[in-house]
Coordinates of C-alpha atoms in Angstrom, one line a residue:
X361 CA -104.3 -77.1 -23.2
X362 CA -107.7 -77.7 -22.7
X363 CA -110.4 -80.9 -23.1
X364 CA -113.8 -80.2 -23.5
X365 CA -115.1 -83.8 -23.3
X366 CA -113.3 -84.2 -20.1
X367 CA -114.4 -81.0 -18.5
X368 CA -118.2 -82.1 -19.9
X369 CA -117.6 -85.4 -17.8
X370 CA -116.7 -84.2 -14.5
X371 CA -119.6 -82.1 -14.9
X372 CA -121.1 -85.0 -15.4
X373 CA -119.9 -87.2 -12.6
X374 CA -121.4 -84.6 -9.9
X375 CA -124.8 -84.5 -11.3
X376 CA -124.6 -88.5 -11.2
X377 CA -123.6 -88.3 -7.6
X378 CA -126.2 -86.1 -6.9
X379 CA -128.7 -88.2 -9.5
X380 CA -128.0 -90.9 -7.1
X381 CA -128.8 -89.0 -3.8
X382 CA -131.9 -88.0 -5.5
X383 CA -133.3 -91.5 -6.0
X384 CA -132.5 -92.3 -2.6
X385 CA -134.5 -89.4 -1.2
X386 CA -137.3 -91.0 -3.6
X387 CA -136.7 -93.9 -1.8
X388 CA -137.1 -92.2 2.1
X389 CA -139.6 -90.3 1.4
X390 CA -142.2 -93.5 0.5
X391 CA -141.0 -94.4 3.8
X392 CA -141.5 -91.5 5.2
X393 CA -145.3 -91.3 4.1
X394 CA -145.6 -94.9 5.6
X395 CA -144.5 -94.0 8.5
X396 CA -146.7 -91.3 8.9
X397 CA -149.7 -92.9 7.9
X398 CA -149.3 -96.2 10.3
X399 CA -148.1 -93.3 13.3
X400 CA -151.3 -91.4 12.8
X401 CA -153.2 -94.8 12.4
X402 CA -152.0 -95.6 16.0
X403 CA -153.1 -92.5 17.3
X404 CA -156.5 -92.9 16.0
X405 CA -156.4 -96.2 17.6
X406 CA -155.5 -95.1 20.9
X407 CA -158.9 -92.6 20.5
X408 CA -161.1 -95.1 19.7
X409 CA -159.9 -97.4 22.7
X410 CA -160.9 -94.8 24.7
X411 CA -164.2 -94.2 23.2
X412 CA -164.5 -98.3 24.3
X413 CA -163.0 -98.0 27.5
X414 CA -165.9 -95.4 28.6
X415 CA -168.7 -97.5 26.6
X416 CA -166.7 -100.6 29.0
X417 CA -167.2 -98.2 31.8
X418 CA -171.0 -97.2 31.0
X419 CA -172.1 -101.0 30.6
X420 CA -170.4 -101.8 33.6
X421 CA -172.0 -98.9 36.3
X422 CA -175.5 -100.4 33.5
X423 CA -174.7 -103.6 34.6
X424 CA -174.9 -102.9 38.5
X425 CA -177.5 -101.0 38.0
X426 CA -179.9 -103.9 36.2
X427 CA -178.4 -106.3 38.7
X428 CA -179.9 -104.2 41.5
X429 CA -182.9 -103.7 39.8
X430 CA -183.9 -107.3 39.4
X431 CA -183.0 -107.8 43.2
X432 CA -185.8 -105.3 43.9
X433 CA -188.1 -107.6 41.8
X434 CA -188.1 -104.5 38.8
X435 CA -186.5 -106.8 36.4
X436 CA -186.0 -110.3 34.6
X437 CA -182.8 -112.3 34.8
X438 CA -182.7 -112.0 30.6
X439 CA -182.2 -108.2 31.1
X440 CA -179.4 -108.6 33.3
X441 CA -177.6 -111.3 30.8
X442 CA -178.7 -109.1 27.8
X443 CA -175.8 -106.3 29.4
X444 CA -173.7 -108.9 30.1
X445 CA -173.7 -110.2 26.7
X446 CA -173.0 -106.4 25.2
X447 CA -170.6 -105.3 28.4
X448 CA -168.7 -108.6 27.3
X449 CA -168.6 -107.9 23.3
X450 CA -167.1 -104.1 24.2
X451 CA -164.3 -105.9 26.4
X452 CA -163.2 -108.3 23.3
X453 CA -163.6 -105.5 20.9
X454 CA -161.2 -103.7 23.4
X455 CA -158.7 -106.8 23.1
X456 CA -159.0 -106.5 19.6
X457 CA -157.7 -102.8 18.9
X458 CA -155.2 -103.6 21.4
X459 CA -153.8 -106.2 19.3
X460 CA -154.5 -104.1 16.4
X461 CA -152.4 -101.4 18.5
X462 CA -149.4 -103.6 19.3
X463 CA -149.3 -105.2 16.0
X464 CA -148.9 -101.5 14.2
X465 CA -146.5 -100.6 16.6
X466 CA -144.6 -103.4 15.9
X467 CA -144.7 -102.2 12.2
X468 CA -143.7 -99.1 12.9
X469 CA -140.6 -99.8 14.7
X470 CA -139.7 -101.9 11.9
X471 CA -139.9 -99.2 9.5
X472 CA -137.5 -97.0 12.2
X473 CA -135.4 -99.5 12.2
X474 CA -135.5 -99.8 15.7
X475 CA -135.4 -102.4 18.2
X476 CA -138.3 -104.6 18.6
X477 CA -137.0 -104.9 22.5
X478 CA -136.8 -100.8 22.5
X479 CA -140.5 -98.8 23.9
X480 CA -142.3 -96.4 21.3
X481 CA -144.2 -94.2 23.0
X482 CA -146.7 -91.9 20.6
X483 CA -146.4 -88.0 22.4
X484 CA -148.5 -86.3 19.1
X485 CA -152.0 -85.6 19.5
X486 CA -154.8 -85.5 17.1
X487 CA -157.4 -82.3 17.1
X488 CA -159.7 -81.3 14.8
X489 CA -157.9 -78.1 14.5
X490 CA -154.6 -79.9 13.8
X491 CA -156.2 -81.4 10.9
X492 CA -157.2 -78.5 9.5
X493 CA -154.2 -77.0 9.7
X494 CA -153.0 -75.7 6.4
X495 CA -155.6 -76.8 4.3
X496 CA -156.0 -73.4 2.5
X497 CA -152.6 -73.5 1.6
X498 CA -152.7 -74.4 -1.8
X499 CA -149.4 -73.2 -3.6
X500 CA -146.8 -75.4 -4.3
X501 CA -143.7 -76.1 -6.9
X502 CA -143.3 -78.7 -8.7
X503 CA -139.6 -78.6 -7.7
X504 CA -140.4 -79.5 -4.0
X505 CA -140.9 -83.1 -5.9
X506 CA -138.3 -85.8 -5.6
X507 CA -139.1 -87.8 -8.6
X508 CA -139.3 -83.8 -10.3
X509 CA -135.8 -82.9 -9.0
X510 CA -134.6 -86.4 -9.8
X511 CA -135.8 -86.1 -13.9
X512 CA -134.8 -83.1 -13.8
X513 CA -131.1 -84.2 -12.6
X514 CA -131.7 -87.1 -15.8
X515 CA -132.5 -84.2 -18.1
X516 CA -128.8 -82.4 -16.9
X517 CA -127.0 -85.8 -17.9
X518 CA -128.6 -85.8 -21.1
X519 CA -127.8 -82.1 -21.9
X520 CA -124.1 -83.4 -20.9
X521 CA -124.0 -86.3 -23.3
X522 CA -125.4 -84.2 -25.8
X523 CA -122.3 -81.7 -25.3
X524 CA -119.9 -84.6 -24.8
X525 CA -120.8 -85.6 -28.0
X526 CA -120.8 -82.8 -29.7
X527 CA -117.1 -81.6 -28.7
X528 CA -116.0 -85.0 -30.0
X529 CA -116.3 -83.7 -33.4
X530 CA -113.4 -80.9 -32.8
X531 CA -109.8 -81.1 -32.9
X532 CA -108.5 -81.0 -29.1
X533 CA -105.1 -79.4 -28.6
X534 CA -102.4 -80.5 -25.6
X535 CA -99.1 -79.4 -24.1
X536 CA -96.4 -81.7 -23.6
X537 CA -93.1 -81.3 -21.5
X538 CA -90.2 -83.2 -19.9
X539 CA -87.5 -82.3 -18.7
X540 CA -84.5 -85.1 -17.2
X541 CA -80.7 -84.7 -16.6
X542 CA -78.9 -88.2 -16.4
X543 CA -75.0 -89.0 -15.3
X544 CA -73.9 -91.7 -18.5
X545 CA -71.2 -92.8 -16.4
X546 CA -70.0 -96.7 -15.7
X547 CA -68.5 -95.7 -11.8
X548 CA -70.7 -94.7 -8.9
X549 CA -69.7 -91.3 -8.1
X550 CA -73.1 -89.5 -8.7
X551 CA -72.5 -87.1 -5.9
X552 CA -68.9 -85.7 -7.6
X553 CA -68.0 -82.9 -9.6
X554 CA -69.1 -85.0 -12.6
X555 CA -70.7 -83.6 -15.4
X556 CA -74.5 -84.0 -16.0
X557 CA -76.4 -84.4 -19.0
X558 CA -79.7 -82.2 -19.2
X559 CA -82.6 -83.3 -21.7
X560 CA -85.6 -81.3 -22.1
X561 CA -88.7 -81.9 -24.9
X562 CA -91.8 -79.5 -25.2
X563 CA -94.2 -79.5 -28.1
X564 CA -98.0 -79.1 -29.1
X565 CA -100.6 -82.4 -29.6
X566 CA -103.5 -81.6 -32.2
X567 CA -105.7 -84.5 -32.4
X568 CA -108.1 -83.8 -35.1
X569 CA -110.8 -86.7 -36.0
X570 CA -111.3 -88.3 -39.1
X571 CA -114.3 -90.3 -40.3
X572 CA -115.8 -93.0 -37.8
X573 CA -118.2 -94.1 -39.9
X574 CA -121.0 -91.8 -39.1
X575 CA -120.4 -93.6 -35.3
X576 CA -120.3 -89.9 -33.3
X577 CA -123.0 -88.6 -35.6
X578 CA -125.1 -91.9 -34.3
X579 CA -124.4 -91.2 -30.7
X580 CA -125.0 -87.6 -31.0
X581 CA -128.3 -88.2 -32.1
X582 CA -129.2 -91.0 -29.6
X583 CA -128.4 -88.3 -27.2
X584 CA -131.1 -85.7 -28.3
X585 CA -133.7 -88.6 -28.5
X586 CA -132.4 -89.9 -24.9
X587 CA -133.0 -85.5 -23.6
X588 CA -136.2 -85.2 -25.8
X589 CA -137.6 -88.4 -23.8
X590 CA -136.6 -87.2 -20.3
X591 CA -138.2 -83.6 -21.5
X592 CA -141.1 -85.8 -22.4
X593 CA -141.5 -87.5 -19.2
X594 CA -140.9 -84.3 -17.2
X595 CA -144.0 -82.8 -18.7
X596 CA -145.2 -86.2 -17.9
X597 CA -145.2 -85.7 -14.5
X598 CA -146.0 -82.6 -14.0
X599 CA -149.5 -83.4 -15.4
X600 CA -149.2 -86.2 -13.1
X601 CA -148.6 -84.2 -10.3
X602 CA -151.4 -81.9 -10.9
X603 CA -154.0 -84.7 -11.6
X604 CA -152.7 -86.4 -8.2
X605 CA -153.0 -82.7 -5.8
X606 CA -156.5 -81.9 -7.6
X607 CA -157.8 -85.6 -6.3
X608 CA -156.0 -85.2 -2.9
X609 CA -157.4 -82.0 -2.2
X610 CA -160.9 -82.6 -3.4
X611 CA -160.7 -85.8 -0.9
X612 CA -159.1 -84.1 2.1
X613 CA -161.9 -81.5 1.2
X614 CA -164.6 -84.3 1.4
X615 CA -162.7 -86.1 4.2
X616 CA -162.8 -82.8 6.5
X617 CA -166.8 -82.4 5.4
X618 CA -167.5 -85.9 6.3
X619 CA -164.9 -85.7 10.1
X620 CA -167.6 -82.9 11.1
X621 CA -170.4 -84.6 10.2
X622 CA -169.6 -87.5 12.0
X623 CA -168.2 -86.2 15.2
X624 CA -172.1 -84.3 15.2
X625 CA -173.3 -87.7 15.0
X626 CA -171.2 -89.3 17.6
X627 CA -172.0 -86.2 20.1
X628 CA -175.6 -86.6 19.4
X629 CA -175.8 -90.5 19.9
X630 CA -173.7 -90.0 23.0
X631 CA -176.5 -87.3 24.5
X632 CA -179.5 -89.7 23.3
X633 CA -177.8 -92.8 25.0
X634 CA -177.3 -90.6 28.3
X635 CA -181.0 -89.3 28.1
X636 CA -182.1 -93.2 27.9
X637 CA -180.1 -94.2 30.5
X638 CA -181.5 -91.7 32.8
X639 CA -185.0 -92.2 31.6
X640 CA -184.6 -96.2 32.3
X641 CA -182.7 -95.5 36.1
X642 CA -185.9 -93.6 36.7
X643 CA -188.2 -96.5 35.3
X644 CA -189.5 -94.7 32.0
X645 CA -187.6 -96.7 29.9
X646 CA -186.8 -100.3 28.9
X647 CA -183.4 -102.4 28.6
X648 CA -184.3 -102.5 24.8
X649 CA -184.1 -98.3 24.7
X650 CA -180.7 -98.9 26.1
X651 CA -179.7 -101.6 23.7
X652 CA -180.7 -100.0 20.6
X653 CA -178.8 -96.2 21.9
X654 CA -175.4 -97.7 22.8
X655 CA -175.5 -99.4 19.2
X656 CA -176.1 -96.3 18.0
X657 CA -173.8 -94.8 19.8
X658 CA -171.0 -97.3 18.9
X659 CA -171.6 -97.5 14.9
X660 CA -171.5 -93.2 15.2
X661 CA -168.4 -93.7 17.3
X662 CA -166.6 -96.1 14.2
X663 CA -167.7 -93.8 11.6
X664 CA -166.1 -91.0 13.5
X665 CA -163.0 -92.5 14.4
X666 CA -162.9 -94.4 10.2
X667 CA -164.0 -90.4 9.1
X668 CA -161.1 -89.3 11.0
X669 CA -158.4 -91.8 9.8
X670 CA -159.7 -91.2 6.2
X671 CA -159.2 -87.8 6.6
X672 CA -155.4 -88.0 7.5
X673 CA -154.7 -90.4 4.7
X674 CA -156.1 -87.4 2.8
X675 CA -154.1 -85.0 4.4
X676 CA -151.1 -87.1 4.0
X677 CA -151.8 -87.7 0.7
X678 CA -151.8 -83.9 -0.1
X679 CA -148.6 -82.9 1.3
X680 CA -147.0 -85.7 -0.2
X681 CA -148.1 -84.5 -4.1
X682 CA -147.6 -81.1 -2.8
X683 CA -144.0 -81.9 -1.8
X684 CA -144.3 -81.0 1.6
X685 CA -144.1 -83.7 3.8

């Protein structure tokens, strides 16, 4: 009439089925954070080309600038080859983060599985303000974790074996029926006036177990250790999980700190290197003033743009061990 133990098992099969989804959500979602951190690498790329592109554009307007000056006898020939020496560094530092560019967005498509042959354009933007976004928002459940939801899926099989196990130990009761009717007859005249012979059976099947050997007893308890263990390793994680958002957020913290102080710096170089400039085009300053700003300039500008893609790792990082990426 009724089975426990197979009831227990289909139970059973749908939280495997769903055990299995879970570890291939585990299994997107590490893809997912690479994607997302070789995306927003791109982007940050694409800034810091332009920061080059305009330094390209500076040294260039320099460049006709010294050239003209040395015509007018104001100038030696070794300024004139000193910007050319840094307007041609910027141009194969530009080649270089283009390669850079091409070769991540050859990664990335890889990990779309798209095309090689197919265009990726980038639409998203990156503001300060973006990456600030949600910061404050520190709530979170541990729940919103795959590797959480997929223990916890392990710790519902377990509880099932457990019972499985359990209801082996009692007697299982089942109904039983046929029912036939047959000719017995040695001519082929089934569809006559014949008589038929009707044979019916019902009855009751109690199964009740004897001694295995202490075998279910063995299992049973191999079980609970197997559902103590996953319990175990829940807790497990969550301490993990709370030791991984306290070190994301104190480095997205730091990250943000660091992003401010470094776009400061890169706004300040870039008003020094435009106050030399215009003191040298009016002959109170030197090539050398020039020199020694745009390298200022340049080394604020790669902080800036490293501060920046640190701080999106961080961010990243966060949502990920907050669970919501």
């Amino acid at each position: 009439l009724f089975d426990g133990q197979v009831f227990i098992g289909l139970q059973a099969r749908n939280t495997a089925m769903q055990f299995a989804e879970r570890q291939a959500d585990v299994t997107k979602e590490m893809i997912k954070v690479n994607v997302h951190k070789i995306y927003y690498q791109l982007v940050v790329g694409k800034k810091q080309l332009g920061s080059i592109e305009a330094n390209i554009e500076r040294f260039e307007k320099l460049l006709n600038d010294t050239r003209e000056i040395f015509k007018n006898g104001f100038a030696e020939k070794l300024d004139v080859d000193k910007v050319n020496v840094q307007l041609n560094n910027l141009i194969t530092e530009k080649t270089k983060i283009e390669n850079q560019l091409n070769i991540g967005n050859a990664g990335l498509k890889f990990l779309l599985n798209m095309p090689q042959t197919e265009t990726l354009v980038l639409t998203d933007t990156l503001s300060d303000d973006k990456l600030k976004e949600n910061i404050l928002d520190t709530s979170f459940n541990y729940a919103n974790r795959k590797e959480y939801q997929l223990l916890e899926l392990g710790r519902k099989l377990n509880q099932y074996n457990v019972k499985r196990y359990k209801l082996s130990q009692l007697p299982t009761i089942a109904a039983f029926g046929s029912y036939s009717r047959n000719a017995q007859r040695t001519k082929f005249d089934f569809f006559g006036d014949g008589r038929w012979f009707s044979t019916s059976i019902i009855g009751l099947k109690i199964s009740v177990p004897i001694f295995e050997g202490f075998a279910k007893r063995s299992r049973i308890t191999k079980a609970k250790l197997e559902l103590e263990k996953t319990n175990n390793n829940i807790e497990q994680l969550k301490n993990s999980i709370d030791n991984e958002i306290f070190q994301a957020n104190t480095n997205m913290t730091s990250a943000i700190l660091t992003v401010d102080n470094q776009k400061k710096n890169m706004l300040l170089a870039e008003q020094v290197y435009n106050t030399t400039k215009l003191k040298y085009e009016q002959g109170l300053g030197s090539n050398q003033e020039i020199y020694t700003a745009q390298t200022e300039l340049k080394v604020s500008q790669n902080n800036y743009y490293g501060a920046l893609y640190d701080a999106i790792i961080a961010k990243i990082d966060y949502l990920k061990a907050t669970g919501k990426l």
